[in-house]
Amino acid sequence: MANRRASITDLAKTLGLSPSTISRALSDHDDVSEATKARVRQLAEELHYQPNQLAAALRRGRSNTLGVLVPHITGHFFPQVVHGIATEAAKLGFNVMICQSNEDSRQEQKNIDLLMNSQVEGILVSLANTTHSFGHFEAVRQQNIPLVFFDRVVEDFSGSNVSAVMIDDYQGAYQVVTHLIEQGCTRIAHFTGPLHLNIHKNRHQGYRDALQAHGLPIDDELIMFCEMSQKGGTAAMRQLLKLPQRPDAVFSSNDLAAIGAIQAVKSARLRVPKDIAVVGFSNEMFTMLTEPMLSSVDQRCEQMGKTAVQLLQKMLKSGPNRQGPPKPIVLKPKLLVRESSQKR
Amino acid sequence: MANRRASITDLAKTLGLSPSTISRALSDHDDVSEATKARVRQLAEELHYQPNQLAAALRRGRSNTLGVLVPHITGHFFPQVVHGIATEAAKLGFNVMICQSNEDSRQEQKNIDLLMNSQVEGILVSLANTTHSFGHFEAVRQQNIPLVFFDRVVEDFSGSNVSAVMIDDYQGAYQVVTHLIEQGCTRIAHFTGPLHLNIHKNRHQGYRDALQAHGLPIDDELIMFCEMSQKGGTAAMRQLLKLPQRPDAVFSSNDLAAIGAIQAVKSARLRVPKDIAVVGFSNEMFTMLTEPMLSSVDQRCEQMGKTAVQLLQKMLKSGPNRQGPPKPIVLKPKLLVRESSQKR
DNA sequence: CTACTAGCCGCAAACGAATCCGGGCCGCTG
DNA sequence: CAGCGGCCCGGATTCGTTTGCGGCTAGTAG
């Protein structure tokens, strides 16, 4: 009962060797003859020997573990990113330790400490939206633990072992609006959330710039600051429909509000996309399920996770002594044109 | 640069004490005077001392870490459960290490080994659907590491430190069908996936038993074995609509196929729920977004994760020597009646 | 026959913290 | 004054691995 698992010294004793030799044999070191290696390997097999990672990590100072800190593991985006992270990390031989900040800055801080105590080799973070000071990342930087921010990054926090990966929201929005213009739309409305959030700010800017670049006017009454929910979208759309000259397209800063807009359009006996084209942002799962199917912008969530891990790995391999911090990576979003915006 | 973090011996030296005393002081041991405790705590604060969890874990044989192994972190269900697990684990002071099996039995096995090498104190597993032999869990059982299966469990694998938590699919289905009957439906169709999967088997059985319990006949032509996707649902529904006597309700074993069914009904110029009521299963996020909103069964994903951790904790605390293995926990699902099945 | 090299292997010291087993020192009691 | 018992503390060991260094043996060259 309660069978303690075989340790390296157990192997040593039963084979009449020293622990060092066992260790070297198992790691295929040159200083051990093939004969003994074979014996060791066979016994290890028989006893189902598995090295104690804790001990190894302690000795080597490397734990083979990455820490991940996200606001939460719900919704669409974060699970996808985490999936990308976990997959890539597994491929590179890392374990993954996961924490949630619950959008709370203090929990974020605690979790950062926790991860550092666990001797993780690198940390991947997406900030809680209540985080405004970054003292807790100072310790990470000081100890030269590679740190990668993803999606929700802190802009003015750099260091030789700090980097970031995010998506080009501006570019995504620009593509959307350009696409709508190509479909013949000229009065394109925009739903946006509060502009102090990066994502909305950048998408909003992309919207404006795309309009200008194509010589279209920017009409402030077409820009709706609304709650980015289904209801919010419906309400905003209703308001737009009351305008003397109604819009012929809507670019919503997220998919949920876009769905709301579609429903409002439909219940006003108008057609999507014929009368009003609609495009969302994020490529949520349900965009494929609506009628019409919603055009959206894919955020490459999984790719983001994968890239973040690769970036971390690069820092890990090159060490902190390189020329300048690694450049942040900006992923190109991908416009997915579906029924809701295809006038043809 | 590369500031090694303060260790317990560093504290000892600068205070002129021994490491043992520091250790005891920090863990508030009786053998240390309040005065020294205060000094130690203060210095620890100043140096931002954080204990090295690896070392402590190695020494104590307890890592404060739980291992989680899921098929993948995508879709709706698993992220939710993982969220529940992570949240509850954090509350109980555990770290969480996450792996994905990618529905591959061999990876599952590798990851189980990995988790055990990482000296996790307990393991939470949802099986890969390709897993048919369970040898890799044998080692877990032998070492008396608490093991909790959730959702996808292995039925005939018990032990003093093995348990499971799952949802009562049968009960959920029974509730759905009863609800439909109460709405006045008498010809209730059923979409199901392959019956060798527990979830479908149990939901199917719930369907049959509910019908019988209310004195309704079971009509095999109303039971559709179809691909449980949107397309599959649409196709199945089309077929049903061709019947001489078409159904007046559909209970689909998942939400996606239910959505497909609704679309088929609508494009046949029939009304949901007036002509045909539809109920899905899983309470996916998009059930709130369809028109009409889809009735479904909530699987209590988060609760499942939470419960699983609590179960593990209980095993951990009581030790392996108790009377019999802990009883598996079966969660009650919750029927959510929305527009798609409310005839009133 | 000596010397040197290569091939294998063991010794011992780490890594950082927890703990068993004491050991001083002080004060109290008989 | 001897003895005893608390109170605080330190030394040494332990967890399981890794690793620098040195040692032993056999074989080969000089």
mmCIF file of N, CA and C in Angstrom, chain A residues 214-290:
data_model
loop_
_atom_site.group_PDB
_atom_site.id
_atom_site.type_symbol
_atom_site.label_atom_id
_atom_site.label_comp_id
_atom_site.label_asym_id
_atom_site.label_seq_id
_atom_site.Cartn_x
_atom_site.Cartn_y
_atom_site.Cartn_z
ATOM 1 N N HIS A 214 -11.018 56.690 -48.133
ATOM 2 C CA HIS A 214 -11.844 56.472 -49.325
ATOM 3 C C HIS A 214 -12.726 57.675 -49.632
ATOM 4 N N GLY A 215 -12.375 58.783 -49.018
ATOM 5 C CA GLY A 215 -13.064 60.015 -49.325
ATOM 6 C C GLY A 215 -14.491 60.095 -48.811
ATOM 7 N N LEU A 216 -14.816 59.281 -47.810
ATOM 8 C CA LEU A 216 -16.165 59.367 -47.259
ATOM 9 C C LEU A 216 -16.160 60.264 -46.021
ATOM 10 N N PRO A 217 -17.240 60.947 -45.785
ATOM 11 C CA PRO A 217 -17.313 61.827 -44.620
ATOM 12 C C PRO A 217 -17.488 61.016 -43.337
ATOM 13 N N ILE A 218 -17.059 61.599 -42.244
ATOM 14 C CA ILE A 218 -17.286 60.962 -40.955
ATOM 15 C C ILE A 218 -18.455 61.654 -40.289
ATOM 16 N N ASP A 219 -19.503 60.899 -40.127
ATOM 17 C CA ASP A 219 -20.738 61.480 -39.602
ATOM 18 C C ASP A 219 -20.904 61.043 -38.149
ATOM 19 N N ASP A 220 -20.786 62.005 -37.262
ATOM 20 C CA ASP A 220 -20.798 61.656 -35.846
ATOM 21 C C ASP A 220 -22.103 61.019 -35.393
ATOM 22 N N GLU A 221 -23.164 61.295 -36.076
ATOM 23 C CA GLU A 221 -24.428 60.702 -35.630
ATOM 24 C C GLU A 221 -24.495 59.214 -35.991
ATOM 25 N N LEU A 222 -23.503 58.752 -36.751
ATOM 26 C CA LEU A 222 -23.447 57.322 -37.080
ATOM 27 C C LEU A 222 -22.543 56.551 -36.118
ATOM 28 N N ILE A 223 -21.900 57.262 -35.243
ATOM 29 C CA ILE A 223 -21.021 56.585 -34.288
ATOM 30 C C ILE A 223 -21.732 56.433 -32.949
ATOM 31 N N MET A 224 -22.043 55.217 -32.616
ATOM 32 C CA MET A 224 -22.847 54.949 -31.429
ATOM 33 C C MET A 224 -21.986 54.410 -30.293
ATOM 34 N N PHE A 225 -21.955 55.156 -29.204
ATOM 35 C CA PHE A 225 -21.314 54.631 -28.009
ATOM 36 C C PHE A 225 -22.366 53.850 -27.238
ATOM 37 N N CYS A 226 -22.299 52.568 -27.315
ATOM 38 C CA CYS A 226 -23.363 51.793 -26.683
ATOM 39 C C CYS A 226 -22.789 50.633 -25.885
ATOM 40 N N GLU A 227 -23.627 50.069 -25.094
ATOM 41 C CA GLU A 227 -23.244 48.876 -24.378
ATOM 42 C C GLU A 227 -23.025 47.785 -25.419
ATOM 43 N N MET A 228 -21.915 47.101 -25.330
ATOM 44 C CA MET A 228 -21.594 46.163 -26.398
ATOM 45 C C MET A 228 -22.219 44.791 -26.165
ATOM 46 N N SER A 229 -23.500 44.797 -25.914
ATOM 47 C CA SER A 229 -24.236 43.557 -25.733
ATOM 48 C C SER A 229 -25.289 43.453 -26.826
ATOM 49 N N GLN A 230 -25.973 42.343 -26.803
ATOM 50 C CA GLN A 230 -27.028 42.159 -27.794
ATOM 51 C C GLN A 230 -28.075 43.265 -27.664
ATOM 52 N N LYS A 231 -28.505 43.478 -26.444
ATOM 53 C CA LYS A 231 -29.501 44.528 -26.206
ATOM 54 C C LYS A 231 -28.996 45.888 -26.639
ATOM 55 N N GLY A 232 -27.748 46.173 -26.254
ATOM 56 C CA GLY A 232 -27.155 47.451 -26.602
ATOM 57 C C GLY A 232 -27.155 47.641 -28.107
ATOM 58 N N GLY A 233 -26.836 46.588 -28.832
ATOM 59 C CA GLY A 233 -26.803 46.655 -30.284
ATOM 60 C C GLY A 233 -28.183 46.919 -30.855
ATOM 61 N N THR A 234 -29.163 46.220 -30.296
ATOM 62 C CA THR A 234 -30.539 46.409 -30.772
ATOM 63 C C THR A 234 -30.973 47.858 -30.561
ATOM 64 N N ALA A 235 -30.719 48.357 -29.367
ATOM 65 C CA ALA A 235 -31.124 49.720 -29.035
ATOM 66 C C ALA A 235 -30.453 50.728 -29.962
ATOM 67 N N ALA A 236 -29.149 50.544 -30.148
ATOM 68 C CA ALA A 236 -28.418 51.481 -30.992
ATOM 69 C C ALA A 236 -28.957 51.451 -32.417
ATOM 70 N N MET A 237 -29.250 50.261 -32.879
ATOM 71 C CA MET A 237 -29.745 50.139 -34.261
ATOM 72 C C MET A 237 -31.095 50.822 -34.402
ATOM 73 N N ARG A 238 -31.944 50.616 -33.415
ATOM 74 C CA ARG A 238 -33.264 51.256 -33.473
ATOM 75 C C ARG A 238 -33.124 52.760 -33.632
ATOM 76 N N GLN A 239 -32.167 53.292 -32.866
ATOM 77 C CA GLN A 239 -31.956 54.732 -32.922
ATOM 78 C C GLN A 239 -31.495 55.158 -34.313
ATOM 79 N N LEU A 240 -30.599 54.373 -34.864
ATOM 80 C CA LEU A 240 -30.078 54.705 -36.189
ATOM 81 C C LEU A 240 -31.177 54.679 -37.241
ATOM 82 N N LEU A 241 -32.102 53.773 -37.058
ATOM 83 C CA LEU A 241 -33.156 53.623 -38.059
ATOM 84 C C LEU A 241 -34.106 54.814 -38.057
ATOM 85 N N LYS A 242 -34.057 55.549 -36.991
ATOM 86 C CA LYS A 242 -34.939 56.739 -36.928
ATOM 87 C C LYS A 242 -34.343 57.943 -37.640
ATOM 88 N N LEU A 243 -33.085 57.840 -38.009
ATOM 89 C CA LEU A 243 -32.449 58.981 -38.667
ATOM 90 C C LEU A 243 -33.147 59.286 -39.981
ATOM 91 N N PRO A 244 -33.156 60.544 -40.344
ATOM 92 C CA PRO A 244 -33.753 60.906 -41.638
ATOM 93 C C PRO A 244 -33.075 60.157 -42.791
ATOM 94 N N GLN A 245 -31.772 60.079 -42.687
ATOM 95 C CA GLN A 245 -31.059 59.303 -43.712
ATOM 96 C C GLN A 245 -30.375 58.139 -43.009
ATOM 97 N N ARG A 246 -30.950 56.980 -43.091
ATOM 98 C CA ARG A 246 -30.433 55.865 -42.295
ATOM 99 C C ARG A 246 -29.154 55.298 -42.911
ATOM 100 N N PRO A 247 -28.350 54.618 -42.090
ATOM 101 C CA PRO A 247 -27.102 54.050 -42.597
ATOM 102 C C PRO A 247 -27.375 52.862 -43.516
ATOM 103 N N ASP A 248 -26.400 52.499 -44.304
ATOM 104 C CA ASP A 248 -26.548 51.307 -45.136
ATOM 105 C C ASP A 248 -25.587 50.210 -44.706
ATOM 106 N N ALA A 249 -24.913 50.460 -43.591
ATOM 107 C CA ALA A 249 -24.037 49.419 -43.053
ATOM 108 C C ALA A 249 -23.716 49.726 -41.594
ATOM 109 N N VAL A 250 -23.375 48.664 -40.862
ATOM 110 C CA VAL A 250 -22.943 48.840 -39.478
ATOM 111 C C VAL A 250 -21.685 48.019 -39.255
ATOM 112 N N PHE A 251 -20.688 48.666 -38.677
ATOM 113 C CA PHE A 251 -19.522 47.928 -38.224
ATOM 114 C C PHE A 251 -19.532 47.983 -36.704
ATOM 115 N N SER A 252 -19.785 46.834 -36.094
ATOM 116 C CA SER A 252 -19.842 46.782 -34.637
ATOM 117 C C SER A 252 -18.520 46.306 -34.073
ATOM 118 N N SER A 253 -18.137 46.870 -32.972
ATOM 119 C CA SER A 253 -16.840 46.548 -32.379
ATOM 120 C C SER A 253 -16.838 45.183 -31.697
ATOM 121 N N ASN A 254 -18.015 44.580 -31.586
ATOM 122 C CA ASN A 254 -18.033 43.163 -31.232
ATOM 123 C C ASN A 254 -19.212 42.442 -31.858
ATOM 124 N N ASP A 255 -19.215 41.145 -31.725
ATOM 125 C CA ASP A 255 -20.217 40.356 -32.433
ATOM 126 C C ASP A 255 -21.589 40.411 -31.772
ATOM 127 N N LEU A 256 -21.572 40.477 -30.472
ATOM 128 C CA LEU A 256 -22.830 40.442 -29.743
ATOM 129 C C LEU A 256 -23.712 41.620 -30.148
ATOM 130 N N ALA A 257 -23.134 42.803 -30.147
ATOM 131 C CA ALA A 257 -23.893 43.981 -30.526
ATOM 132 C C ALA A 257 -24.313 43.891 -31.995
ATOM 133 N N ALA A 258 -23.484 43.260 -32.798
ATOM 134 C CA ALA A 258 -23.832 43.100 -34.214
ATOM 135 C C ALA A 258 -25.080 42.240 -34.370
ATOM 136 N N ILE A 259 -25.151 41.186 -33.580
ATOM 137 C CA ILE A 259 -26.323 40.332 -33.609
ATOM 138 C C ILE A 259 -27.559 41.142 -33.223
ATOM 139 N N GLY A 260 -27.402 41.938 -32.188
ATOM 140 C CA GLY A 260 -28.508 42.801 -31.766
ATOM 141 C C GLY A 260 -28.954 43.700 -32.903
ATOM 142 N N ALA A 261 -28.000 44.239 -33.609
ATOM 143 C CA ALA A 261 -28.310 45.123 -34.714
ATOM 144 C C ALA A 261 -29.099 44.387 -35.787
ATOM 145 N N ILE A 262 -28.642 43.198 -36.103
ATOM 146 C CA ILE A 262 -29.339 42.421 -37.133
ATOM 147 C C ILE A 262 -30.796 42.196 -36.748
ATOM 148 N N GLN A 263 -30.982 41.867 -35.489
ATOM 149 C CA GLN A 263 -32.346 41.606 -35.053
ATOM 150 C C GLN A 263 -33.216 42.857 -35.162
ATOM 151 N N ALA A 264 -32.629 43.992 -34.826
ATOM 152 C CA ALA A 264 -33.376 45.244 -34.937
ATOM 153 C C ALA A 264 -33.729 45.523 -36.397
ATOM 154 N N VAL A 265 -32.767 45.284 -37.269
ATOM 155 C CA VAL A 265 -33.010 45.522 -38.691
ATOM 156 C C VAL A 265 -34.135 44.626 -39.188
ATOM 157 N N LYS A 266 -34.046 43.363 -38.793
ATOM 158 C CA LYS A 266 -35.058 42.427 -39.270
ATOM 159 C C LYS A 266 -36.446 42.803 -38.759
ATOM 160 N N SER A 267 -36.501 43.186 -37.494
ATOM 161 C CA SER A 267 -37.824 43.486 -36.965
ATOM 162 C C SER A 267 -38.353 44.810 -37.503
ATOM 163 N N ALA A 268 -37.494 45.569 -38.185
ATOM 164 C CA ALA A 268 -37.966 46.779 -38.854
ATOM 165 C C ALA A 268 -38.330 46.469 -40.301
ATOM 166 N N ARG A 269 -38.397 45.177 -40.606
ATOM 167 C CA ARG A 269 -38.782 44.731 -41.955
ATOM 168 C C ARG A 269 -37.765 45.149 -43.012
ATOM 169 N N LEU A 270 -36.550 45.297 -42.585
ATOM 170 C CA LEU A 270 -35.504 45.573 -43.559
ATOM 171 C C LEU A 270 -34.652 44.322 -43.709
ATOM 172 N N ARG A 271 -33.816 44.310 -44.748
ATOM 173 C CA ARG A 271 -33.032 43.127 -45.050
ATOM 174 C C ARG A 271 -31.557 43.316 -44.752
ATOM 175 N N VAL A 272 -30.962 42.260 -44.224
ATOM 176 C CA VAL A 272 -29.512 42.206 -44.088
ATOM 177 C C VAL A 272 -29.020 41.163 -45.077
ATOM 178 N N PRO A 273 -28.086 41.473 -45.935
ATOM 179 C CA PRO A 273 -27.337 42.725 -46.030
ATOM 180 C C PRO A 273 -27.917 43.711 -47.038
ATOM 181 N N LYS A 274 -29.025 43.340 -47.688
ATOM 182 C CA LYS A 274 -29.486 44.140 -48.818
ATOM 183 C C LYS A 274 -29.662 45.612 -48.439
ATOM 184 N N ASP A 275 -30.449 45.848 -47.394
ATOM 185 C CA ASP A 275 -30.662 47.237 -46.983
ATOM 186 C C ASP A 275 -29.535 47.734 -46.085
ATOM 187 N N ILE A 276 -29.185 46.889 -45.156
ATOM 188 C CA ILE A 276 -28.119 47.267 -44.230
ATOM 189 C C ILE A 276 -27.170 46.087 -44.024
ATOM 190 N N ALA A 277 -25.928 46.315 -44.351
ATOM 191 C CA ALA A 277 -24.925 45.268 -44.131
ATOM 192 C C ALA A 277 -24.395 45.382 -42.705
ATOM 193 N N VAL A 278 -24.017 44.241 -42.138
ATOM 194 C CA VAL A 278 -23.525 44.250 -40.762
ATOM 195 C C VAL A 278 -22.245 43.423 -40.658
ATOM 196 N N VAL A 279 -21.283 43.991 -39.975
ATOM 197 C CA VAL A 279 -20.059 43.237 -39.695
ATOM 198 C C VAL A 279 -19.720 43.380 -38.213
ATOM 199 N N GLY A 280 -19.319 42.268 -37.614
ATOM 200 C CA GLY A 280 -18.951 42.284 -36.197
ATOM 201 C C GLY A 280 -17.447 42.203 -36.009
ATOM 202 N N PHE A 281 -17.050 41.817 -34.828
ATOM 203 C CA PHE A 281 -15.620 41.693 -34.553
ATOM 204 C C PHE A 281 -15.421 40.627 -33.483
ATOM 205 N N SER A 282 -14.567 39.695 -33.749
ATOM 206 C CA SER A 282 -14.110 38.640 -32.833
ATOM 207 C C SER A 282 -14.307 37.232 -33.373
ATOM 208 N N ASN A 283 -15.212 37.126 -34.343
ATOM 209 C CA ASN A 283 -15.500 35.801 -34.888
ATOM 210 C C ASN A 283 -15.870 34.815 -33.795
ATOM 211 N N GLU A 284 -16.860 35.181 -33.025
ATOM 212 C CA GLU A 284 -17.365 34.275 -32.009
ATOM 213 C C GLU A 284 -17.979 33.065 -32.690
ATOM 214 N N MET A 285 -18.122 32.048 -31.902
ATOM 215 C CA MET A 285 -18.633 30.807 -32.452
ATOM 216 C C MET A 285 -20.014 30.999 -33.092
ATOM 217 N N PHE A 286 -20.844 31.806 -32.467
ATOM 218 C CA PHE A 286 -22.219 31.902 -32.926
ATOM 219 C C PHE A 286 -22.394 32.694 -34.222
ATOM 220 N N THR A 287 -21.311 33.290 -34.708
ATOM 221 C CA THR A 287 -21.453 34.045 -35.949
ATOM 222 C C THR A 287 -21.859 33.153 -37.117
ATOM 223 N N MET A 288 -21.551 31.882 -36.992
ATOM 224 C CA MET A 288 -21.912 30.942 -38.045
ATOM 225 C C MET A 288 -23.375 30.515 -37.940
ATOM 226 N N LEU A 289 -24.014 30.847 -36.852
ATOM 227 C CA LEU A 289 -25.330 30.272 -36.594
ATOM 228 C C LEU A 289 -26.470 31.236 -36.849
ATOM 229 N N THR A 290 -26.133 32.481 -37.031
ATOM 230 C CA THR A 290 -27.209 33.450 -37.196
ATOM 231 C C THR A 290 -27.708 33.445 -38.635
#
